[in-house]
JSON list of C-alpha atoms in Angstrom, two decimals:
[
{"chain": "A", "resi": 1254, "resn": "ASP", "atom": "CA", "xyz": [0.00, 0.00, 0.00]},
{"chain": "A", "resi": 1255, "resn": "GLY", "atom": "CA", "xyz": [1.22, 3.49, -0.84]},
{"chain": "A", "resi": 1256, "resn": "GLY", "atom": "CA", "xyz": [1.30, 6.02, 1.92]},
{"chain": "A", "resi": 1257, "resn": "ILE", "atom": "CA", "xyz": [3.20, 8.11, 4.43]},
{"chain": "A", "resi": 1258, "resn": "THR", "atom": "CA", "xyz": [4.73, 6.70, 7.56]},
{"chain": "A", "resi": 1259, "resn": "GLN", "atom": "CA", "xyz": [5.88, 8.68, 10.58]},
{"chain": "A", "resi": 1260, "resn": "SER", "atom": "CA", "xyz": [7.87, 7.36, 13.47]},
{"chain": "A", "resi": 1261, "resn": "PRO", "atom": "CA", "xyz": [7.79, 7.18, 16.35]},
{"chain": "A", "resi": 1262, "resn": "LYS", "atom": "CA", "xyz": [4.11, 7.67, 17.19]},
{"chain": "A", "resi": 1263, "resn": "TYR", "atom": "CA", "xyz": [4.97, 9.02, 20.64]},
{"chain": "A", "resi": 1264, "resn": "LEU", "atom": "CA", "xyz": [8.24, 10.69, 21.60]},
{"chain": "A", "resi": 1265, "resn": "PHE", "atom": "CA", "xyz": [9.41, 12.03, 24.92]},
{"chain": "A", "resi": 1266, "resn": "ARG", "atom": "CA", "xyz": [12.30, 14.45, 25.20]},
{"chain": "A", "resi": 1267, "resn": "LYS", "atom": "CA", "xyz": [14.13, 16.06, 28.03]},
{"chain": "A", "resi": 1268, "resn": "GLU", "atom": "CA", "xyz": [14.72, 19.77, 27.89]},
{"chain": "A", "resi": 1269, "resn": "GLY", "atom": "CA", "xyz": [17.93, 20.63, 26.06]},
{"chain": "A", "resi": 1270, "resn": "GLN", "atom": "CA", "xyz": [17.89, 17.55, 23.82]},
{"chain": "A", "resi": 1271, "resn": "ASN", "atom": "CA", "xyz": [17.56, 17.47, 20.07]},
{"chain": "A", "resi": 1272, "resn": "VAL", "atom": "CA", "xyz": [15.19, 14.88, 18.62]},
{"chain": "A", "resi": 1273, "resn": "THR", "atom": "CA", "xyz": [14.55, 13.77, 15.05]},
{"chain": "A", "resi": 1274, "resn": "LEU", "atom": "CA", "xyz": [11.13, 12.80, 13.70]},
{"chain": "A", "resi": 1275, "resn": "SER", "atom": "CA", "xyz": [11.02, 10.48, 10.74]},
{"chain": "A", "resi": 1276, "resn": "CYS", "atom": "CA", "xyz": [8.79, 10.86, 7.68]},
{"chain": "A", "resi": 1277, "resn": "GLU", "atom": "CA", "xyz": [8.86, 8.45, 4.73]},
{"chain": "A", "resi": 1278, "resn": "GLN", "atom": "CA", "xyz": [6.57, 8.29, 1.69]},
{"chain": "A", "resi": 1279, "resn": "ASN", "atom": "CA", "xyz": [6.27, 5.78, -1.13]},
{"chain": "A", "resi": 1280, "resn": "LEU", "atom": "CA", "xyz": [3.81, 7.79, -3.21]},
{"chain": "A", "resi": 1281, "resn": "ASN", "atom": "CA", "xyz": [6.53, 9.11, -5.52]},
{"chain": "A", "resi": 1282, "resn": "HIS", "atom": "CA", "xyz": [5.58, 12.65, -4.56]},
{"chain": "A", "resi": 1283, "resn": "ASP", "atom": "CA", "xyz": [8.01, 15.49, -5.22]},
{"chain": "A", "resi": 1284, "resn": "ALA", "atom": "CA", "xyz": [6.85, 17.82, -2.44]},
{"chain": "A", "resi": 1285, "resn": "MET", "atom": "CA", "xyz": [6.92, 17.16, 1.30]},
{"chain": "A", "resi": 1286, "resn": "TYR", "atom": "CA", "xyz": [5.83, 19.26, 4.26]},
{"chain": "A", "resi": 1287, "resn": "TRP", "atom": "CA", "xyz": [6.05, 19.44, 8.04]},
{"chain": "A", "resi": 1288, "resn": "TYR", "atom": "CA", "xyz": [3.25, 20.93, 10.13]},
{"chain": "A", "resi": 1289, "resn": "ARG", "atom": "CA", "xyz": [2.85, 21.55, 13.82]},
{"chain": "A", "resi": 1290, "resn": "GLN", "atom": "CA", "xyz": [-0.60, 21.18, 15.39]},
{"chain": "A", "resi": 1291, "resn": "ASP", "atom": "CA", "xyz": [-1.54, 22.66, 18.76]},
{"chain": "A", "resi": 1292, "resn": "PRO", "atom": "CA", "xyz": [-5.05, 22.48, 20.27]},
{"chain": "A", "resi": 1293, "resn": "GLY", "atom": "CA", "xyz": [-7.29, 25.16, 18.82]},
{"chain": "A", "resi": 1294, "resn": "GLN", "atom": "CA", "xyz": [-4.56, 26.47, 16.51]},
{"chain": "A", "resi": 1295, "resn": "GLY", "atom": "CA", "xyz": [-5.04, 24.47, 13.34]},
{"chain": "A", "resi": 1296, "resn": "LEU", "atom": "CA", "xyz": [-1.96, 23.43, 11.41]},
{"chain": "A", "resi": 1297, "resn": "ARG", "atom": "CA", "xyz": [1.06, 25.68, 10.99]},
{"chain": "A", "resi": 1298, "resn": "LEU", "atom": "CA", "xyz": [3.74, 25.06, 8.37]},
{"chain": "A", "resi": 1299, "resn": "ILE", "atom": "CA", "xyz": [7.27, 24.48, 9.65]},
{"chain": "A", "resi": 1300, "resn": "TYR", "atom": "CA", "xyz": [9.25, 23.57, 6.52]},
{"chain": "A", "resi": 1301, "resn": "TYR", "atom": "CA", "xyz": [8.52, 22.38, 3.03]},
{"chain": "A", "resi": 1302, "resn": "SER", "atom": "CA", "xyz": [10.49, 20.87, 0.18]},
{"chain": "A", "resi": 1303, "resn": "GLN", "atom": "CA", "xyz": [9.52, 20.81, -3.47]},
{"chain": "A", "resi": 1304, "resn": "ILE", "atom": "CA", "xyz": [12.48, 18.79, -4.67]},
{"chain": "A", "resi": 1305, "resn": "VAL", "atom": "CA", "xyz": [15.39, 16.76, -3.37]},
{"chain": "A", "resi": 1306, "resn": "ASN", "atom": "CA", "xyz": [18.22, 18.79, -1.81]},
{"chain": "A", "resi": 1307, "resn": "ASP", "atom": "CA", "xyz": [16.06, 21.90, -1.55]},
{"chain": "A", "resi": 1308, "resn": "PHE", "atom": "CA", "xyz": [13.75, 23.13, 1.19]},
{"chain": "A", "resi": 1309, "resn": "GLN", "atom": "CA", "xyz": [12.23, 26.38, 2.43]},
{"chain": "A", "resi": 1310, "resn": "LYS", "atom": "CA", "xyz": [11.17, 27.76, 5.78]},
{"chain": "A", "resi": 1311, "resn": "GLY", "atom": "CA", "xyz": [7.50, 27.91, 6.55]},
{"chain": "A", "resi": 1312, "resn": "ASP", "atom": "CA", "xyz": [5.74, 30.17, 9.01]},
{"chain": "A", "resi": 1313, "resn": "ILE", "atom": "CA", "xyz": [7.29, 28.80, 12.22]},
{"chain": "A", "resi": 1314, "resn": "ALA", "atom": "CA", "xyz": [10.74, 27.43, 11.30]},
{"chain": "A", "resi": 1315, "resn": "GLU", "atom": "CA", "xyz": [12.67, 28.78, 14.29]},
{"chain": "A", "resi": 1316, "resn": "GLY", "atom": "CA", "xyz": [14.09, 25.96, 16.41]},
{"chain": "A", "resi": 1317, "resn": "TYR", "atom": "CA", "xyz": [13.61, 23.33, 13.71]},
{"chain": "A", "resi": 1318, "resn": "SER", "atom": "CA", "xyz": [15.79, 21.90, 10.94]},
{"chain": "A", "resi": 1319, "resn": "VAL", "atom": "CA", "xyz": [15.20, 19.51, 8.05]},
{"chain": "A", "resi": 1320, "resn": "SER", "atom": "CA", "xyz": [17.04, 17.68, 5.30]},
{"chain": "A", "resi": 1321, "resn": "ARG", "atom": "CA", "xyz": [15.90, 16.23, 1.97]},
{"chain": "A", "resi": 1322, "resn": "GLU", "atom": "CA", "xyz": [18.60, 13.89, 0.71]},
{"chain": "A", "resi": 1323, "resn": "LYS", "atom": "CA", "xyz": [16.16, 11.39, -0.79]},
{"chain": "A", "resi": 1324, "resn": "LYS", "atom": "CA", "xyz": [12.83, 11.86, -2.51]},
{"chain": "A", "resi": 1325, "resn": "GLU", "atom": "CA", "xyz": [11.17, 9.46, -0.08]},
{"chain": "A", "resi": 1326, "resn": "SER", "atom": "CA", "xyz": [12.43, 10.95, 3.17]},
{"chain": "A", "resi": 1327, "resn": "PHE", "atom": "CA", "xyz": [12.05, 14.31, 4.93]},
{"chain": "A", "resi": 1328, "resn": "PRO", "atom": "CA", "xyz": [13.21, 14.09, 8.56]},
{"chain": "A", "resi": 1329, "resn": "LEU", "atom": "CA", "xyz": [12.54, 16.93, 11.01]},
{"chain": "A", "resi": 1330, "resn": "THR", "atom": "CA", "xyz": [14.89, 17.76, 13.88]},
{"chain": "A", "resi": 1331, "resn": "VAL", "atom": "CA", "xyz": [13.46, 19.63, 16.84]},
{"chain": "A", "resi": 1332, "resn": "THR", "atom": "CA", "xyz": [16.40, 21.42, 18.41]},
{"chain": "A", "resi": 1333, "resn": "SER", "atom": "CA", "xyz": [16.92, 22.68, 21.93]},
{"chain": "A", "resi": 1334, "resn": "ALA", "atom": "CA", "xyz": [16.35, 26.18, 20.56]},
{"chain": "A", "resi": 1335, "resn": "GLN", "atom": "CA", "xyz": [12.64, 25.45, 20.11]},
{"chain": "A", "resi": 1336, "resn": "LYS", "atom": "CA", "xyz": [11.10, 27.02, 23.19]},
{"chain": "A", "resi": 1337, "resn": "ASN", "atom": "CA", "xyz": [7.85, 25.09, 23.31]},
{"chain": "A", "resi": 1338, "resn": "PRO", "atom": "CA", "xyz": [8.22, 21.87, 21.33]},
{"chain": "A", "resi": 1339, "resn": "THR", "atom": "CA", "xyz": [5.39, 19.87, 22.91]},
{"chain": "A", "resi": 1340, "resn": "ALA", "atom": "CA", "xyz": [2.91, 19.38, 20.06]},
{"chain": "A", "resi": 1341, "resn": "PHE", "atom": "CA", "xyz": [1.53, 16.98, 17.45]},
{"chain": "A", "resi": 1342, "resn": "TYR", "atom": "CA", "xyz": [3.68, 16.93, 14.31]},
{"chain": "A", "resi": 1343, "resn": "LEU", "atom": "CA", "xyz": [2.28, 16.00, 10.92]},
{"chain": "A", "resi": 1344, "resn": "CYS", "atom": "CA", "xyz": [4.14, 15.22, 7.73]},
{"chain": "A", "resi": 1345, "resn": "ALA", "atom": "CA", "xyz": [2.49, 15.49, 4.32]},
{"chain": "A", "resi": 1346, "resn": "SER", "atom": "CA", "xyz": [3.39, 15.02, 0.69]},
{"chain": "A", "resi": 1347, "resn": "SER", "atom": "CA", "xyz": [1.96, 16.00, -2.67]},
{"chain": "A", "resi": 1348, "resn": "THR", "atom": "CA", "xyz": [2.58, 16.22, -6.37]},
{"chain": "A", "resi": 1349, "resn": "PRO", "atom": "CA", "xyz": [2.66, 19.96, -7.12]},
{"chain": "A", "resi": 1350, "resn": "SER", "atom": "CA", "xyz": [-0.07, 21.06, -9.54]},
{"chain": "A", "resi": 1351, "resn": "GLY", "atom": "CA", "xyz": [-0.20, 24.82, -9.37]},
{"chain": "A", "resi": 1352, "resn": "GLY", "atom": "CA", "xyz": [-1.80, 25.07, -5.96]},
{"chain": "A", "resi": 1353, "resn": "ALA", "atom": "CA", "xyz": [-4.55, 22.55, -6.57]},
{"chain": "A", "resi": 1354, "resn": "ASP", "atom": "CA", "xyz": [-2.55, 19.58, -5.37]},
{"chain": "A", "resi": 1355, "resn": "THR", "atom": "CA", "xyz": [-3.90, 17.40, -2.62]},
{"chain": "A", "resi": 1356, "resn": "GLN", "atom": "CA", "xyz": [-1.64, 16.95, 0.35]},
{"chain": "A", "resi": 1357, "resn": "TYR", "atom": "CA", "xyz": [-1.63, 13.47, 1.86]},
{"chain": "A", "resi": 1358, "resn": "PHE", "atom": "CA", "xyz": [-0.88, 13.24, 5.56]},
{"chain": "A", "resi": 1359, "resn": "GLY", "atom": "CA", "xyz": [0.92, 10.76, 7.73]},
{"chain": "A", "resi": 1360, "resn": "PRO", "atom": "CA", "xyz": [-0.47, 9.56, 11.09]},
{"chain": "A", "resi": 1361, "resn": "GLY", "atom": "CA", "xyz": [1.57, 12.05, 13.12]},
{"chain": "A", "resi": 1362, "resn": "THR", "atom": "CA", "xyz": [4.09, 12.04, 15.96]},
{"chain": "A", "resi": 1363, "resn": "ARG", "atom": "CA", "xyz": [3.16, 13.38, 19.38]},
{"chain": "A", "resi": 1364, "resn": "LEU", "atom": "CA", "xyz": [6.19, 14.98, 21.03]},
{"chain": "A", "resi": 1365, "resn": "THR", "atom": "CA", "xyz": [6.21, 15.69, 24.74]},
{"chain": "A", "resi": 1366, "resn": "VAL", "atom": "CA", "xyz": [8.97, 17.55, 26.53]},
{"chain": "A", "resi": 1367, "resn": "LEU", "atom": "CA", "xyz": [9.48, 16.41, 30.09]},
{"chain": "B", "resi": 1269, "resn": "ALA", "atom": "CA", "xyz": [-1.85, 36.64, 1.60]},
{"chain": "B", "resi": 1270, "resn": "GLN", "atom": "CA", "xyz": [-4.48, 34.05, 2.34]},
{"chain": "B", "resi": 1271, "resn": "SER", "atom": "CA", "xyz": [-6.49, 33.29, 5.44]},
{"chain": "B", "resi": 1272, "resn": "VAL", "atom": "CA", "xyz": [-9.29, 31.04, 6.57]},
{"chain": "B", "resi": 1273, "resn": "THR", "atom": "CA", "xyz": [-11.90, 31.59, 9.27]},
{"chain": "B", "resi": 1274, "resn": "GLN", "atom": "CA", "xyz": [-13.94, 28.71, 10.58]},
{"chain": "B", "resi": 1275, "resn": "LEU", "atom": "CA", "xyz": [-16.97, 29.94, 12.48]},
{"chain": "B", "resi": 1276, "resn": "GLY", "atom": "CA", "xyz": [-17.54, 27.89, 15.58]},
{"chain": "B", "resi": 1277, "resn": "SER", "atom": "CA", "xyz": [-14.76, 25.89, 17.18]},
{"chain": "B", "resi": 1278, "resn": "HIS", "atom": "CA", "xyz": [-17.31, 23.31, 18.35]},
{"chain": "B", "resi": 1279, "resn": "VAL", "atom": "CA", "xyz": [-20.55, 22.21, 16.68]},
{"chain": "B", "resi": 1280, "resn": "SER", "atom": "CA", "xyz": [-22.90, 19.68, 18.24]},
{"chain": "B", "resi": 1281, "resn": "VAL", "atom": "CA", "xyz": [-25.71, 17.94, 16.33]},
{"chain": "B", "resi": 1282, "resn": "SER", "atom": "CA", "xyz": [-28.04, 15.03, 16.88]},
{"chain": "B", "resi": 1283, "resn": "GLU", "atom": "CA", "xyz": [-27.70, 11.86, 14.88]},
{"chain": "B", "resi": 1284, "resn": "GLY", "atom": "CA", "xyz": [-29.73, 12.25, 11.68]},
{"chain": "B", "resi": 1285, "resn": "ALA", "atom": "CA", "xyz": [-29.64, 16.05, 11.77]},
{"chain": "B", "resi": 1286, "resn": "LEU", "atom": "CA", "xyz": [-28.12, 18.35, 9.18]},
{"chain": "B", "resi": 1287, "resn": "VAL", "atom": "CA", "xyz": [-24.42, 19.09, 9.55]},
{"chain": "B", "resi": 1288, "resn": "LEU", "atom": "CA", "xyz": [-23.28, 22.60, 8.60]},
{"chain": "B", "resi": 1289, "resn": "LEU", "atom": "CA", "xyz": [-19.68, 23.67, 9.17]},
{"chain": "B", "resi": 1290, "resn": "ARG", "atom": "CA", "xyz": [-18.82, 27.19, 8.12]},
{"chain": "B", "resi": 1291, "resn": "CYS", "atom": "CA", "xyz": [-15.70, 28.39, 6.35]},
{"chain": "B", "resi": 1292, "resn": "ASN", "atom": "CA", "xyz": [-14.85, 31.82, 5.01]},
{"chain": "B", "resi": 1293, "resn": "TYR", "atom": "CA", "xyz": [-11.63, 32.59, 3.20]},
{"chain": "B", "resi": 1294, "resn": "SER", "atom": "CA", "xyz": [-9.58, 35.52, 2.05]},
{"chain": "B", "resi": 1295, "resn": "SER", "atom": "CA", "xyz": [-7.40, 35.29, -1.04]},
{"chain": "B", "resi": 1296, "resn": "SER", "atom": "CA", "xyz": [-5.92, 37.78, -3.48]},
{"chain": "B", "resi": 1297, "resn": "VAL", "atom": "CA", "xyz": [-5.97, 35.19, -6.27]},
{"chain": "B", "resi": 1298, "resn": "PRO", "atom": "CA", "xyz": [-8.60, 32.68, -7.34]},
{"chain": "B", "resi": 1299, "resn": "PRO", "atom": "CA", "xyz": [-8.58, 30.16, -4.52]},
{"chain": "B", "resi": 1300, "resn": "TYR", "atom": "CA", "xyz": [-8.37, 26.44, -4.33]},
{"chain": "B", "resi": 1301, "resn": "LEU", "atom": "CA", "xyz": [-10.35, 25.26, -1.31]},
{"chain": "B", "resi": 1302, "resn": "PHE", "atom": "CA", "xyz": [-10.15, 22.08, 0.72]},
{"chain": "B", "resi": 1303, "resn": "TRP", "atom": "CA", "xyz": [-11.92, 20.34, 3.58]},
{"chain": "B", "resi": 1304, "resn": "TYR", "atom": "CA", "xyz": [-10.00, 17.78, 5.62]},
{"chain": "B", "resi": 1305, "resn": "VAL", "atom": "CA", "xyz": [-11.19, 15.56, 8.48]},
{"chain": "B", "resi": 1306, "resn": "GLN", "atom": "CA", "xyz": [-9.10, 14.42, 11.43]},
{"chain": "B", "resi": 1307, "resn": "TYR", "atom": "CA", "xyz": [-10.03, 11.62, 13.83]},
{"chain": "B", "resi": 1308, "resn": "PRO", "atom": "CA", "xyz": [-8.41, 11.63, 17.29]},
{"chain": "B", "resi": 1309, "resn": "ASN", "atom": "CA", "xyz": [-4.65, 11.12, 17.24]},
{"chain": "B", "resi": 1310, "resn": "GLN", "atom": "CA", "xyz": [-4.59, 10.56, 13.48]},
{"chain": "B", "resi": 1311, "resn": "GLY", "atom": "CA", "xyz": [-3.48, 12.46, 10.41]},
{"chain": "B", "resi": 1312, "resn": "LEU", "atom": "CA", "xyz": [-5.75, 14.44, 8.12]},
{"chain": "B", "resi": 1313, "resn": "GLN", "atom": "CA", "xyz": [-7.83, 12.92, 5.34]},
{"chain": "B", "resi": 1314, "resn": "LEU", "atom": "CA", "xyz": [-9.15, 14.87, 2.37]},
{"chain": "B", "resi": 1315, "resn": "LEU", "atom": "CA", "xyz": [-12.95, 15.12, 2.26]},
{"chain": "B", "resi": 1316, "resn": "LEU", "atom": "CA", "xyz": [-13.27, 17.24, -0.87]},
{"chain": "B", "resi": 1317, "resn": "LYS", "atom": "CA", "xyz": [-11.69, 20.09, -2.78]},
{"chain": "B", "resi": 1318, "resn": "TYR", "atom": "CA", "xyz": [-12.70, 22.87, -5.14]},
{"chain": "B", "resi": 1319, "resn": "THR", "atom": "CA", "xyz": [-10.36, 23.87, -7.93]},
{"chain": "B", "resi": 1320, "resn": "THR", "atom": "CA", "xyz": [-12.34, 25.16, -10.91]},
{"chain": "B", "resi": 1321, "resn": "GLY", "atom": "CA", "xyz": [-15.64, 24.46, -12.60]},
{"chain": "B", "resi": 1322, "resn": "ALA", "atom": "CA", "xyz": [-18.75, 23.31, -10.76]},
{"chain": "B", "resi": 1323, "resn": "THR", "atom": "CA", "xyz": [-19.16, 25.21, -7.53]},
{"chain": "B", "resi": 1324, "resn": "LEU", "atom": "CA", "xyz": [-20.95, 22.39, -5.72]},
{"chain": "B", "resi": 1325, "resn": "VAL", "atom": "CA", "xyz": [-18.37, 19.79, -4.80]},
{"chain": "B", "resi": 1326, "resn": "LYS", "atom": "CA", "xyz": [-19.22, 16.31, -3.56]},
{"chain": "B", "resi": 1327, "resn": "GLY", "atom": "CA", "xyz": [-16.82, 14.44, -1.34]},
{"chain": "B", "resi": 1328, "resn": "ILE", "atom": "CA", "xyz": [-16.51, 11.24, 0.59]},
{"chain": "B", "resi": 1329, "resn": "ASN", "atom": "CA", "xyz": [-18.87, 10.00, 3.32]},
{"chain": "B", "resi": 1330, "resn": "GLY", "atom": "CA", "xyz": [-21.82, 12.02, 1.96]},
{"chain": "B", "resi": 1331, "resn": "PHE", "atom": "CA", "xyz": [-20.29, 15.45, 2.52]},
{"chain": "B", "resi": 1332, "resn": "GLU", "atom": "CA", "xyz": [-20.51, 18.30, 0.05]},
{"chain": "B", "resi": 1333, "resn": "ALA", "atom": "CA", "xyz": [-19.48, 21.95, -0.07]},
{"chain": "B", "resi": 1334, "resn": "GLU", "atom": "CA", "xyz": [-20.44, 24.91, -2.19]},
{"chain": "B", "resi": 1335, "resn": "PHE", "atom": "CA", "xyz": [-18.00, 27.58, -3.35]},
{"chain": "B", "resi": 1336, "resn": "LYS", "atom": "CA", "xyz": [-19.64, 31.02, -3.21]},
{"chain": "B", "resi": 1337, "resn": "LYS", "atom": "CA", "xyz": [-17.28, 33.64, -4.56]},
{"chain": "B", "resi": 1338, "resn": "SER", "atom": "CA", "xyz": [-19.55, 36.58, -3.71]},
{"chain": "B", "resi": 1339, "resn": "GLU", "atom": "CA", "xyz": [-19.65, 35.48, -0.07]},
{"chain": "B", "resi": 1340, "resn": "THR", "atom": "CA", "xyz": [-16.04, 34.19, 0.03]},
{"chain": "B", "resi": 1341, "resn": "SER", "atom": "CA", "xyz": [-17.42, 31.04, 1.62]},
{"chain": "B", "resi": 1342, "resn": "PHE", "atom": "CA", "xyz": [-16.97, 27.29, 1.30]},
{"chain": "B", "resi": 1343, "resn": "HIS", "atom": "CA", "xyz": [-19.33, 25.77, 3.85]},
{"chain": "B", "resi": 1344, "resn": "LEU", "atom": "CA", "xyz": [-19.40, 22.01, 4.41]},
{"chain": "B", "resi": 1345, "resn": "THR", "atom": "CA", "xyz": [-22.72, 20.17, 4.72]},
{"chain": "B", "resi": 1346, "resn": "LYS", "atom": "CA", "xyz": [-24.11, 16.70, 5.17]},
{"chain": "B", "resi": 1347, "resn": "PRO", "atom": "CA", "xyz": [-27.86, 16.05, 5.17]},
{"chain": "B", "resi": 1348, "resn": "SER", "atom": "CA", "xyz": [-27.89, 13.47, 7.95]},
{"chain": "B", "resi": 1349, "resn": "ALA", "atom": "CA", "xyz": [-25.23, 13.13, 10.64]},
{"chain": "B", "resi": 1350, "resn": "HIS", "atom": "CA", "xyz": [-23.90, 9.76, 11.66]},
{"chain": "B", "resi": 1351, "resn": "MET", "atom": "CA", "xyz": [-22.08, 8.91, 14.86]},
{"chain": "B", "resi": 1352, "resn": "SER", "atom": "CA", "xyz": [-18.98, 8.11, 12.82]},
{"chain": "B", "resi": 1353, "resn": "ASP", "atom": "CA", "xyz": [-18.85, 11.74, 11.61]},
{"chain": "B", "resi": 1354, "resn": "ALA", "atom": "CA", "xyz": [-17.63, 12.90, 15.02]},
{"chain": "B", "resi": 1355, "resn": "ALA", "atom": "CA", "xyz": [-14.19, 14.36, 14.34]},
{"chain": "B", "resi": 1356, "resn": "GLU", "atom": "CA", "xyz": [-12.38, 17.64, 13.79]},
{"chain": "B", "resi": 1357, "resn": "TYR", "atom": "CA", "xyz": [-12.80, 19.33, 10.44]},
{"chain": "B", "resi": 1358, "resn": "PHE", "atom": "CA", "xyz": [-10.36, 21.74, 8.83]},
{"chain": "B", "resi": 1359, "resn": "CYS", "atom": "CA", "xyz": [-10.92, 24.14, 5.97]},
{"chain": "B", "resi": 1360, "resn": "ALA", "atom": "CA", "xyz": [-7.85, 25.19, 3.95]},
{"chain": "B", "resi": 1361, "resn": "VAL", "atom": "CA", "xyz": [-7.02, 27.49, 1.04]},
{"chain": "B", "resi": 1362, "resn": "SER", "atom": "CA", "xyz": [-4.24, 27.77, -1.50]},
{"chain": "B", "resi": 1363, "resn": "GLY", "atom": "CA", "xyz": [-4.02, 29.82, -4.66]},
{"chain": "B", "resi": 1364, "resn": "GLY", "atom": "CA", "xyz": [-2.26, 30.55, -7.90]},
{"chain": "B", "resi": 1365, "resn": "SER", "atom": "CA", "xyz": [1.26, 29.18, -8.04]},
{"chain": "B", "resi": 1366, "resn": "ASN", "atom": "CA", "xyz": [1.43, 29.18, -4.26]},
{"chain": "B", "resi": 1367, "resn": "TYR", "atom": "CA", "xyz": [0.87, 25.57, -3.33]},
{"chain": "B", "resi": 1368, "resn": "LYS", "atom": "CA", "xyz": [1.16, 26.30, 0.38]},
{"chain": "B", "resi": 1369, "resn": "LEU", "atom": "CA", "xyz": [-1.99, 25.42, 2.29]},
{"chain": "B", "resi": 1370, "resn": "THR", "atom": "CA", "xyz": [-3.33, 27.84, 4.88]},
{"chain": "B", "resi": 1371, "resn": "PHE", "atom": "CA", "xyz": [-5.55, 26.10, 7.41]},
{"chain": "B", "resi": 1372, "resn": "GLY", "atom": "CA", "xyz": [-8.35, 27.33, 9.59]},
{"chain": "B", "resi": 1373, "resn": "LYS", "atom": "CA", "xyz": [-8.27, 26.55, 13.28]},
{"chain": "B", "resi": 1374, "resn": "GLY", "atom": "CA", "xyz": [-10.69, 23.66, 12.96]},
{"chain": "B", "resi": 1375, "resn": "THR", "atom": "CA", "xyz": [-14.22, 22.80, 14.06]},
{"chain": "B", "resi": 1376, "resn": "LEU", "atom": "CA", "xyz": [-14.84, 19.89, 16.38]},
{"chain": "B", "resi": 1377, "resn": "LEU", "atom": "CA", "xyz": [-18.06, 18.09, 15.44]},
{"chain": "B", "resi": 1378, "resn": "THR", "atom": "CA", "xyz": [-19.88, 16.15, 18.13]},
{"chain": "B", "resi": 1379, "resn": "VAL", "atom": "CA", "xyz": [-22.78, 13.85, 17.18]},
{"chain": "B", "resi": 1380, "resn": "ASN", "atom": "CA", "xyz": [-25.26, 13.02, 19.92]},
{"chain": "B", "resi": 1381, "resn": "PRO", "atom": "CA", "xyz": [-27.34, 9.83, 19.87]}
]
């Protein structure tokens, strides 16, 4: 089955630690995205990538970093510089079609800072 | 710039009643509009989308939405609610060559027996 996988489903981090969230897709999509979801806030874009070896900051990139070395993979690192990292993180992918493309979402990773 | 406003963070209906979830958007270019559904602790699933053409869009699970340019609205409806419709619903907009999605803050739908 084609789809997007995110791991782990739950992640606990101590303050001051960096953690990396995994996102893999086998849909052959060019574009990939990371969103952060907080209760009552909707989804906010962290980073996006339209093509391998290229990515752009979204609306709330501070304290996060990404890489896009392979088409299938778009890992997100939450660094110690992120002041309030506890949230639900969603990865998505799409085939760009001038704004009308459908983004397909993974099941999410819930990060909790202890 | 684009924005989305979902009126009502929480909507409660009885099983069998009409579901109406409201979405208004702002866009400087012709918009593409989306409705997604999210069940607890899961990712988002596309319900339906409007790109061009017919303004009444039918989606999965009996939902539909109508694009009204004059009202800048894209409200989601379903004639008869089912218990399985209980979830959070997000409206989103993108436009032109900007493929970035801007999401509303979501509406939590509760269905009472």
